[in-house]
Coordinates of C-alpha atoms in Angstrom, one line a residue:
Chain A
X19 CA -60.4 -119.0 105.4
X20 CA -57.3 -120.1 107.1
X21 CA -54.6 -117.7 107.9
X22 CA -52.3 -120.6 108.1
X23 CA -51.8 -124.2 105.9
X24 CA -50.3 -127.1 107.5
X25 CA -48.6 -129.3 104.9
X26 CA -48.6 -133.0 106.2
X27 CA -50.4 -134.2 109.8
X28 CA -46.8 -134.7 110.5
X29 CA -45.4 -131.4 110.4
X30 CA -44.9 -129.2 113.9
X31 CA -45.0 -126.3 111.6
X32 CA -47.6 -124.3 109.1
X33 CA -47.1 -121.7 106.5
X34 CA -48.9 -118.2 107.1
X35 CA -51.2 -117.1 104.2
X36 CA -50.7 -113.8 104.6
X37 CA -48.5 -111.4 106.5
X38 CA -49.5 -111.7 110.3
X39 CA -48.8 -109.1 113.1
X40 CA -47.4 -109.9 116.4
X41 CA -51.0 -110.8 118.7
X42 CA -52.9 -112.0 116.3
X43 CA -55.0 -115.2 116.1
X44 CA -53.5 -117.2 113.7
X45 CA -56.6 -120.0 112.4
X46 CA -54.6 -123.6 111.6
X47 CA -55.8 -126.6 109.6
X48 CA -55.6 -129.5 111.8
X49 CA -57.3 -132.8 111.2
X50 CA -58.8 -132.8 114.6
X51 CA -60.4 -129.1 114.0
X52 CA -59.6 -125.8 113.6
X53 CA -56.9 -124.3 115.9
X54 CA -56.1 -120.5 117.7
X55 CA -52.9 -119.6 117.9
X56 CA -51.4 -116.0 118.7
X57 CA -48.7 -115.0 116.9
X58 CA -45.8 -113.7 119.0
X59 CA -44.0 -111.8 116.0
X60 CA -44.8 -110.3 113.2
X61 CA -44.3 -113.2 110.6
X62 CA -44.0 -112.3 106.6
X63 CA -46.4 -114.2 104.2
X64 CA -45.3 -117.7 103.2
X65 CA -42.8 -117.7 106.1
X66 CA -43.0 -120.5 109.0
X67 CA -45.2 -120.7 112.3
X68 CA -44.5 -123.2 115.0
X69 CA -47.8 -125.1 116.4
X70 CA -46.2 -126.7 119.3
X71 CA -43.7 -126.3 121.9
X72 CA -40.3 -127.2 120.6
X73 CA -37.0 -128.2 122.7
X74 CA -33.5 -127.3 121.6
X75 CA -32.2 -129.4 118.7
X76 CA -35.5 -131.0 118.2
X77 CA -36.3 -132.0 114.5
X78 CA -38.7 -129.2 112.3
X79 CA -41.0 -131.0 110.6
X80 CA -42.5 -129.5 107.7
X81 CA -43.8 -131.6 104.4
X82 CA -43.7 -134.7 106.6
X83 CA -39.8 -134.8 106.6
X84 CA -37.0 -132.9 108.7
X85 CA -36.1 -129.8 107.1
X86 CA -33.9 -128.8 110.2
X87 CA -33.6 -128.4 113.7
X88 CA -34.3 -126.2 116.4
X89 CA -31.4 -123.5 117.6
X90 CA -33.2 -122.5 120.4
X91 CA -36.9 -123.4 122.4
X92 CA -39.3 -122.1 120.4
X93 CA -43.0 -121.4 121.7
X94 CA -46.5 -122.3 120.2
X95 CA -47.2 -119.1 117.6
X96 CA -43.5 -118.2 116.9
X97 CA -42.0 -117.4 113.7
X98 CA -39.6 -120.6 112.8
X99 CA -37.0 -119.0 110.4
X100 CA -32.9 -118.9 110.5
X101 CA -32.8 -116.9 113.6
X102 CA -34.2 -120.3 115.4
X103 CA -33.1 -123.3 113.4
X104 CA -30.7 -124.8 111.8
X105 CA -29.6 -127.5 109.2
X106 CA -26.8 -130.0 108.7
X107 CA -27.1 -130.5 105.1
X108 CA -26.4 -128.3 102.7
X109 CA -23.3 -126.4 104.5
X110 CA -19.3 -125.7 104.8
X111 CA -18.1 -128.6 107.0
Chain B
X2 CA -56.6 -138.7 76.2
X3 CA -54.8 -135.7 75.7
X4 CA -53.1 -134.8 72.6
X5 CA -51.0 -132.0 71.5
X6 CA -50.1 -131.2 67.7
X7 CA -46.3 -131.1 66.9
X8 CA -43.6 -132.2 64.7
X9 CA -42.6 -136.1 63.4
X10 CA -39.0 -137.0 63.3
X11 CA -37.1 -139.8 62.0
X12 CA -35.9 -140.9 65.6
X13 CA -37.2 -140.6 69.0
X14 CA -39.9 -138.0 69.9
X15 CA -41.9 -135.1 67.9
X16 CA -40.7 -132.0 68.1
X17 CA -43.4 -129.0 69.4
X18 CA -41.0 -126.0 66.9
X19 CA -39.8 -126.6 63.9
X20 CA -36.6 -124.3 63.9
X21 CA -33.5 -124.4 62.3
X22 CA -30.3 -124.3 64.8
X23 CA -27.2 -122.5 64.1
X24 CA -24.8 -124.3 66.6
X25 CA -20.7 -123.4 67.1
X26 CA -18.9 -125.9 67.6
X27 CA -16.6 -123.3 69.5
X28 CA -16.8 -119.7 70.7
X29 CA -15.0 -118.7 68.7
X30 CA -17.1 -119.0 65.8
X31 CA -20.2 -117.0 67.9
X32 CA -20.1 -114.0 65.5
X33 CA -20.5 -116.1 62.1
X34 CA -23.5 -117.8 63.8
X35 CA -25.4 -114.4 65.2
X36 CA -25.4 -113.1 61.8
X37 CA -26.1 -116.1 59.9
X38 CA -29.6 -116.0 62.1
X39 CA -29.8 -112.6 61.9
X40 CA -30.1 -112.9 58.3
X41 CA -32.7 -115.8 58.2
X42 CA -36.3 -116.0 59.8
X43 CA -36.8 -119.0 61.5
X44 CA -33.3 -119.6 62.6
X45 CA -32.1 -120.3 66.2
X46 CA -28.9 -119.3 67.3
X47 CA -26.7 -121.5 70.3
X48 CA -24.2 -119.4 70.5
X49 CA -22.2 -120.5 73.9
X50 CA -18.8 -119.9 75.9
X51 CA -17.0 -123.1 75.7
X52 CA -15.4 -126.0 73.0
X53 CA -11.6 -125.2 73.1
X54 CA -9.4 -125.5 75.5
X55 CA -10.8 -128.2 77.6
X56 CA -9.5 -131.6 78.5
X57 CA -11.0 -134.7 80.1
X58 CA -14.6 -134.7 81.6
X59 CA -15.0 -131.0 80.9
X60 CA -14.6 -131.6 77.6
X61 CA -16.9 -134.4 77.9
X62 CA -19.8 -132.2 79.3
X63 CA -19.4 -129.8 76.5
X64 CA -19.3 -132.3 73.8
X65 CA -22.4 -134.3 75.5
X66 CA -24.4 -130.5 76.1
X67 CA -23.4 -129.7 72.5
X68 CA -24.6 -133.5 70.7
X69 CA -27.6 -133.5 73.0
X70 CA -29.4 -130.1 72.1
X71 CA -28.3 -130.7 68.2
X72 CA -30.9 -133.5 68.4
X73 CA -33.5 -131.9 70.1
X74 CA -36.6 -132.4 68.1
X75 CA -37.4 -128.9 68.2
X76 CA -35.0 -128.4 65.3
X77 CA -35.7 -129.6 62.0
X78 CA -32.4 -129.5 61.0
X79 CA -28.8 -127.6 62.2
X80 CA -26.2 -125.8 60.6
X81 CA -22.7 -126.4 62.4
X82 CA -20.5 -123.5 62.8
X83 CA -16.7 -124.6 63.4
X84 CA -13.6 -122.7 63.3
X85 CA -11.2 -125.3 62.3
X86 CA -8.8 -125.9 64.7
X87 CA -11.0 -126.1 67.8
X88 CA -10.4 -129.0 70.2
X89 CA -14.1 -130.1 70.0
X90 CA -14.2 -131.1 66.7
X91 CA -17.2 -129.6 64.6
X92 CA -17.0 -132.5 62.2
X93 CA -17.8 -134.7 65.5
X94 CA -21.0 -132.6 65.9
X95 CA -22.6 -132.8 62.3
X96 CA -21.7 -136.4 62.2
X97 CA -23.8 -137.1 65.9
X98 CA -26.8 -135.2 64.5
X99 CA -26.4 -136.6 60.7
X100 CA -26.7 -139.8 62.6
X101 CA -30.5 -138.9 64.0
X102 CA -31.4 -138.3 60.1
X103 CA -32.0 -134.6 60.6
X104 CA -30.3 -132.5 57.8
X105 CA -27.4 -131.0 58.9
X106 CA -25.1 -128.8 57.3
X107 CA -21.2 -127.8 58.1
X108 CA -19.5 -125.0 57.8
X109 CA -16.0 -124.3 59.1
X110 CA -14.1 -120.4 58.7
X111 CA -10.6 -121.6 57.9
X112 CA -11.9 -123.2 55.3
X113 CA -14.1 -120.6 53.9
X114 CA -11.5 -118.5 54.2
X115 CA -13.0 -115.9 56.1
X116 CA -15.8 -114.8 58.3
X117 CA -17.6 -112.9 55.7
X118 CA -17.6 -116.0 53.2
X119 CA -18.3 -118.3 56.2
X120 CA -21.9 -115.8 56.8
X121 CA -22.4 -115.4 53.3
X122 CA -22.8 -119.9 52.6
X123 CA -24.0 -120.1 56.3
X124 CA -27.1 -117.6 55.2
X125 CA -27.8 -119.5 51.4
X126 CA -27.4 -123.0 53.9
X127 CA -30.0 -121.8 56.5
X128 CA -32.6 -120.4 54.2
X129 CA -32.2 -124.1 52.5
X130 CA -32.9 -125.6 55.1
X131 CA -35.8 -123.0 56.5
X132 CA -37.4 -123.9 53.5
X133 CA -37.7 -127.6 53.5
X134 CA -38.7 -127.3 57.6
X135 CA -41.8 -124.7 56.2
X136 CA -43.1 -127.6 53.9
X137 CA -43.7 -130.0 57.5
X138 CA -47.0 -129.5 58.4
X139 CA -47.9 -130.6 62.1
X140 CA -49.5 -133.8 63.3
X141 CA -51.5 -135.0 66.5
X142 CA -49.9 -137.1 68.8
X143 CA -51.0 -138.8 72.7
X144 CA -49.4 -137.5 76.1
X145 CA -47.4 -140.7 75.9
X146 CA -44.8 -138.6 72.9
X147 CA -44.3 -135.6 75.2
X148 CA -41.6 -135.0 77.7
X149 CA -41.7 -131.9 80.2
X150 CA -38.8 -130.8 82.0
X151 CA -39.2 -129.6 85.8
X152 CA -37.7 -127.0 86.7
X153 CA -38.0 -124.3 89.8
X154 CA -35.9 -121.1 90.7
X155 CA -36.5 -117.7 92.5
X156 CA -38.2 -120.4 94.6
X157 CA -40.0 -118.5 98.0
X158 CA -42.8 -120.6 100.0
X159 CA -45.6 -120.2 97.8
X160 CA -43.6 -122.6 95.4
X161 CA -44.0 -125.5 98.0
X162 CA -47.6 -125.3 98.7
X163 CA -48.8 -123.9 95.1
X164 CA -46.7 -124.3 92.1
X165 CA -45.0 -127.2 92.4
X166 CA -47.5 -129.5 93.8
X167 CA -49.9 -127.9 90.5
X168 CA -46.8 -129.1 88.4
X169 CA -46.5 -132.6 90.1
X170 CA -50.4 -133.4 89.6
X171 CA -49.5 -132.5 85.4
X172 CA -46.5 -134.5 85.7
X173 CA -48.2 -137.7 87.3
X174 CA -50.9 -137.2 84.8
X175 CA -48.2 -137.1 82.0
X176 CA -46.9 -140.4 83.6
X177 CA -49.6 -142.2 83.6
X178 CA -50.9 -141.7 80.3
X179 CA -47.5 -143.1 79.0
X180 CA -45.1 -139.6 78.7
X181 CA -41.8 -138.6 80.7
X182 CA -40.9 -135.9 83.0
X183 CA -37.3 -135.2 84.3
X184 CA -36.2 -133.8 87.8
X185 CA -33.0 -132.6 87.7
X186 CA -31.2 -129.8 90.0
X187 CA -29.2 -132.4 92.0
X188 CA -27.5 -129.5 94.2
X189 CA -31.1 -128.8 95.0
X190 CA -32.4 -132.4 95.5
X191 CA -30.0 -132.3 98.6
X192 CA -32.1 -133.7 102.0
X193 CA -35.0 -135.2 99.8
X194 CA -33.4 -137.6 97.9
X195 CA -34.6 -140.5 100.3
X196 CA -38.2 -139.8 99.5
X197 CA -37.7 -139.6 95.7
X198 CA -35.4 -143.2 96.3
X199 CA -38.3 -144.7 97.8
X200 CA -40.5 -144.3 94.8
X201 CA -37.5 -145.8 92.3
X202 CA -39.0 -148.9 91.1
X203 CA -36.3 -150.8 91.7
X204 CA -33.6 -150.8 94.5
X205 CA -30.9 -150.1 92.0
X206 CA -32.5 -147.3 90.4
X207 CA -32.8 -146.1 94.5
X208 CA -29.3 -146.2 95.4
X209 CA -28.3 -144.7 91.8
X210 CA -30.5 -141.4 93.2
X211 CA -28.6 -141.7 96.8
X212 CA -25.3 -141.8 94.9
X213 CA -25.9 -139.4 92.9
X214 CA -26.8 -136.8 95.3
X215 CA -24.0 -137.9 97.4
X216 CA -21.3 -137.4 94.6
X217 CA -23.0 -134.0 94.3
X218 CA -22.9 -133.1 98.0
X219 CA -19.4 -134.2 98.2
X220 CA -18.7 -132.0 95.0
X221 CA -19.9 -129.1 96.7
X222 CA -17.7 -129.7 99.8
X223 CA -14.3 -130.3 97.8
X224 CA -15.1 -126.7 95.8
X225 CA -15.9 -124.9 99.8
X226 CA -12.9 -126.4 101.1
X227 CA -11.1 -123.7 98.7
X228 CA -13.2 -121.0 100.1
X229 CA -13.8 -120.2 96.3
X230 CA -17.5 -121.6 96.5
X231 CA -19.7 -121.1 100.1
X232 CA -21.8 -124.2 99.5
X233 CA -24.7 -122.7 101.5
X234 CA -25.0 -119.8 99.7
X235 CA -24.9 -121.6 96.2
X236 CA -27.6 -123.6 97.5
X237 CA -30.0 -121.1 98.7
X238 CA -30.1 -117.8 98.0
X239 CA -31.3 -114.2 100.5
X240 CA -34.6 -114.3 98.0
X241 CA -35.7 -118.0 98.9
X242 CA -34.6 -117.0 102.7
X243 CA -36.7 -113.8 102.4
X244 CA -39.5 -115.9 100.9
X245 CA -39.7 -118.1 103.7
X246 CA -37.5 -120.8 102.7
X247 CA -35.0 -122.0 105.6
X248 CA -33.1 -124.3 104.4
X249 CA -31.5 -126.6 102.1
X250 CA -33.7 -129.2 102.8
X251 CA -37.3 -127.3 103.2
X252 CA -36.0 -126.4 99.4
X253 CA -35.4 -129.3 98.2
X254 CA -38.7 -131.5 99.8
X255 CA -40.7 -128.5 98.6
X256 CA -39.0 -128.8 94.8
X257 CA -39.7 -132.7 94.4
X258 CA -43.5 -132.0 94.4
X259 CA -42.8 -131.0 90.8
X260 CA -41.9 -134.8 90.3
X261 CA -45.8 -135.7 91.3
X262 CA -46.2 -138.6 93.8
X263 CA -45.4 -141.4 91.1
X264 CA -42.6 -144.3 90.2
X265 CA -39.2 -143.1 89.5
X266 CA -38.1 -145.2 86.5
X267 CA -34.6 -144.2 86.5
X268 CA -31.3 -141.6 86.9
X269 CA -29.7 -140.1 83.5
X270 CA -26.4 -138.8 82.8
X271 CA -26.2 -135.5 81.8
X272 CA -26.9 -134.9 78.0
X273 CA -28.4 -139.0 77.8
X274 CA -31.2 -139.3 76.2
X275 CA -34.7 -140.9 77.3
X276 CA -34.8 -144.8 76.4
X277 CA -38.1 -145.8 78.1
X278 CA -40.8 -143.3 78.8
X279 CA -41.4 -142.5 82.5
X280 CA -40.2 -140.0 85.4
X281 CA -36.5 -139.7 85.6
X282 CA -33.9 -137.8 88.0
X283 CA -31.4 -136.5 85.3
X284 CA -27.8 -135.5 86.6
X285 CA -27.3 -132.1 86.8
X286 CA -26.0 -129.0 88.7
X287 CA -29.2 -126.6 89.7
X288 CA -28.5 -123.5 88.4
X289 CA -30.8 -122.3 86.1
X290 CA -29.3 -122.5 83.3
X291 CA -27.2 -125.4 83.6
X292 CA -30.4 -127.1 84.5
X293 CA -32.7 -126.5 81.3
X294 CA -29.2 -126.8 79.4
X295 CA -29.7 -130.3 80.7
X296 CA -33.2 -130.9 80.5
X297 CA -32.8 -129.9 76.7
X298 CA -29.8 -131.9 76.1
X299 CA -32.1 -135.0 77.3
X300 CA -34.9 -134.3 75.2
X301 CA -37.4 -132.7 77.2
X302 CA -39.8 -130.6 74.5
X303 CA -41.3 -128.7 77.0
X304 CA -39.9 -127.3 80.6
X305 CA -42.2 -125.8 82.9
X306 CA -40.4 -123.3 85.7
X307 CA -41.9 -122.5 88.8
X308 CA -40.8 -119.5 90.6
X309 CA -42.2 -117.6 93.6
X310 CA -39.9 -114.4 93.5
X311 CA -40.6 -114.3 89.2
X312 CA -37.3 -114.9 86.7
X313 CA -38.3 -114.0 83.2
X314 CA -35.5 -116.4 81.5
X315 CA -36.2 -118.5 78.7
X316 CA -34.4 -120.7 76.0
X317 CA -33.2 -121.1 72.2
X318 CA -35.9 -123.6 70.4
X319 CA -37.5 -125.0 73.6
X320 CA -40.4 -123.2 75.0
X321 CA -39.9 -122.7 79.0
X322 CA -43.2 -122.2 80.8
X323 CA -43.5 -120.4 84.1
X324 CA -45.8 -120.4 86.5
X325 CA -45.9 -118.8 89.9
X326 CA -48.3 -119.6 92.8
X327 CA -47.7 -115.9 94.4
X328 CA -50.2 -114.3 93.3
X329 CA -48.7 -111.0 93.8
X330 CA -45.9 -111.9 91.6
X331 CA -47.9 -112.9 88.8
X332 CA -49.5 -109.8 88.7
X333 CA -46.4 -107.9 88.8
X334 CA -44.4 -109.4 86.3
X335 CA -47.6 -110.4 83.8
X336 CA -45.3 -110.0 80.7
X337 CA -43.1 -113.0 82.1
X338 CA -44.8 -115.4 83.7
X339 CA -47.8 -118.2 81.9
X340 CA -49.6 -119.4 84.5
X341 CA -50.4 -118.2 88.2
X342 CA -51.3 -121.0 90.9
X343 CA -51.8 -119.2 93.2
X344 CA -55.5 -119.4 93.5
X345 CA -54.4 -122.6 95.3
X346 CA -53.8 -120.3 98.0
X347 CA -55.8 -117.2 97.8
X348 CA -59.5 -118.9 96.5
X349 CA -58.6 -122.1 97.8
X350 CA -58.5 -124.0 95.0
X351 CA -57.6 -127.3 95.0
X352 CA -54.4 -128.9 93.3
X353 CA -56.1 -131.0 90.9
X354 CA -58.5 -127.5 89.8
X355 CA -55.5 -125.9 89.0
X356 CA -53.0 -128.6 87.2
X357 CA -56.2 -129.0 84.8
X358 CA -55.6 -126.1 83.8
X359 CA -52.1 -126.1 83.9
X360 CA -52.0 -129.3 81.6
X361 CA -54.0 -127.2 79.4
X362 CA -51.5 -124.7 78.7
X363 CA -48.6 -127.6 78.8
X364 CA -50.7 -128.5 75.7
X365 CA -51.5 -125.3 74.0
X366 CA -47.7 -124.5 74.5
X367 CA -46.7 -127.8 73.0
X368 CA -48.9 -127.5 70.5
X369 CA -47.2 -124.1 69.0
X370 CA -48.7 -121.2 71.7
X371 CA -45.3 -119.3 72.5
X372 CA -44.7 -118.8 75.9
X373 CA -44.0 -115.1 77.4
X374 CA -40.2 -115.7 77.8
X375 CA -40.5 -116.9 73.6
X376 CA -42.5 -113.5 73.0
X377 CA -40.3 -111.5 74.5
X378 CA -37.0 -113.4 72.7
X379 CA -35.4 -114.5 76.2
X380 CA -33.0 -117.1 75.6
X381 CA -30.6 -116.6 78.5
X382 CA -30.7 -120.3 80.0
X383 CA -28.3 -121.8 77.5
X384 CA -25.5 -122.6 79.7
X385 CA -23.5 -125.5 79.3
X386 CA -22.2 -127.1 82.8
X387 CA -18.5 -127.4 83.6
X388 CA -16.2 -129.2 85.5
X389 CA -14.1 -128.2 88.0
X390 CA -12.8 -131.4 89.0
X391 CA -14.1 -133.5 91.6

């Protein structure tokens, strides 16, 4: 079984199935196949994984829509959570 | 087809209870109606903080909350409990249900005299009216008379991938054999509402659902400009953020799965009831209670409540369903929670294997199973919205 769903062939992010510990191989849902990732955190369950490299300010995809952006760069296998992006909507202007 | 066995009423759609609702017109008279229901089996009590001292549109929203859930078809009839000098006027309330053809029956303290002689005609009204609702016996009617209210909170990630997409595959199945559904939580729709506007089925009904999460947003920015309110905070709380939820927006795309993948037919008021069956965005705030306030002053029969981190909340006359799809959850808080779709994750089920089942409890419920939060007497979500202005 997977250790991590991908929600939409659109997304640049999957959720983890179960709690994962920094190093592991993290098995992904793609259409074209089965990827390996290594995680490189510890990522809690249902929380986010990033499957590609990701610039700064460069839209998170997850559902098939934007649910954000990226703070920072963030690396293949990374935990994507508030310490790395951010959102417009939704906030004190 | 499916069918479910409920309760025929003169106007609009069956009920799935047959109570009998003790409703103040004002706060003030919250005492008289606890012990009026204490007193009678198969009573209901609304008791609720609001119906004097309110002008404009806040008065508004508590006369609408008030009319709406005194026609809910889960009550056979309603006994009014008015104080007398109240500026929402109790007579206004008897005569909006009286008008639906349900019995209803008015009682007002000044002009009983007291409280004690208020309870004492309010108990001999109730047990009246108990009796004639015991003499209705229950009929079968199609998926197309039914209308569930969707509803999430306590949301973490597992309500994204699990529960709500189980809930939308109910909901489009509801659809399309001729029933209604309601999405409401318009703080929470906040960042999805161009998806949901692209399945209105017309390009008014679209731009209604943009405007109507605009007005909201823009709501929510004239209360933060005060400081009083921190609009991201109100919007997402530390247990969706420790349950893998990010944002606003990640919320709200993962809460309209509850909606299914079908037509929108329209956007409701708050407190308006259904016209024409079909899937509906009904305007409301999206805290909890405020929200199934809503979905039961609309109509909805049923609500079913997903929720990751597990709320055991529940509500007067209207059976609330939840469902989790964290496994671990369910199994934690067993006495709360109905369903658990969480297989979706753990066995890999799919999502049409578990909204099967799902749609079999929506049924069982409908058709007079109580749900855990009616078991154990939770009726916490009755919570009429205000406004603030804006």
């Amino acid at each position: 079984m997977h250790t991590a769903l991908r929600m939409d062939p659109r997304d640049n992010v999957a959720v983890v199935l179960r709690e994962v510990r920094k190093g592991e191989d993290v098995l992904i849902n793609l259409e074209t196949g089965v990827v390996h990732l290594t995680a490189q955190s510890d990522i809690p369950f249902g929380h986010k994984i990033s499957v590609t490299n990701l610039l700064v300010s460069e839209p998170i995809i997850k559902y098939g829509e934007e649910i954000g952006n990226a703070k920072i760069p963030i690396q293949p296998g990374e935990w994507v959570h508030l310490q790395n992006i951010y959102c417009e909507r939704g906030r004190e202007n | 087809m499916h069918t479910f066995y409920g309760y025929k009423r003169q106007l609009g759609l069956p009920g799935v209870r047959n109570w009998v609702a003790v409703i103040p017109s004002v706060f003030c008279a919250n005492t008289v109606v606890k012990r009026i229901v204490q007193q009678v089996e198969g009573t209901v009590e609304l008791t609720h903080p609001v119906g004097c001292s309110q002008v404009g549109l806040d008065l508004e929203l508590t006369a609408k909350a008030l009319k709406g859930i005194a026609r809910h078809p889960n009550f056979f009839g309603v006994v009014v409990v008015g104080l007398g000098c109240e500026r929402f006027r109790a007579q206004e309330l008897a005569d909006s249900i009286a008008a639906t053809g349900k019995p209803v029956e008015l009682i007002m303290i000044q002009e009983e005299g007291d409280t004690q002689l208020a309870i004492s005609k309010g108990v001999r009204l109730a047990q009246e009216l108990v009796e004639q609702a015991a003499k209705q016996q229950k009929e079968e009617f199609p998926l197309s008379e039914l209308c569930l209210g969707l509803k999430c909170g306590g949301t973490d990630a597992t309500s994204g991938i699990a529960a709500n997409p189980a809930l939308g595959w109910v909901t489009d199945q509801i659809v399309a054999e001729g029933g209604s559904a309601m999405l409401t939580e318009v703080t929470e729709l906040i960042g999805a509402e161009h998806v949901l506007a692209r399945r209105a089925v017309t390009p008014e009904v679209g731009q209604k659902i943009l405007d109507t999460v605009r007005k909201m947003e823009n709501k929510l920015k004239i209360g933060t400009a005060h400081g009083d309110l921190q609009n991201r905070s109100a919007l997402i709380s530390p247990g969706n953020e420790d349950g893998g939820v990010t944002t606003v927006v990640e919320k709200a795309l993962g809460g309209i799965h509850k909606g299914g993948t079908g037509p929108i037919t329209g956007v409701l008021d708050y407190g308006e009831p259904l016209v024409k069956h079909g899937l509906y965005v009904l305007d409301c705030p999206g805290h909890d209670g405020e929200a199934v306030t809503g979905l039961a002053a609309s109509g909805c029969q049923v609500v079913v409540f997903t929720t990751g981190r597990g709320t055991p909340t529940g509500f007067p006359g209207v059976p609330v369903i939840k469902i989790t799809g964290n496994t671990s959850t369910f199994e934690r808080m067993k006495f709360n929670l109905d369903f658990n779709a969480g297989e979706i994750i753990d066995k890999g089920l799919s999502i049409a294997e578990v909204g099967e089942g799902l749609l079999q409890t929506v049924l069982e419920t409908a058709s007079g199973v109580p749900t855990k939060a009616e078991i154990g007497l939770h009726d916490e979500l009755f919570c009429i919205t205000r406004s603030y202005g804006g």
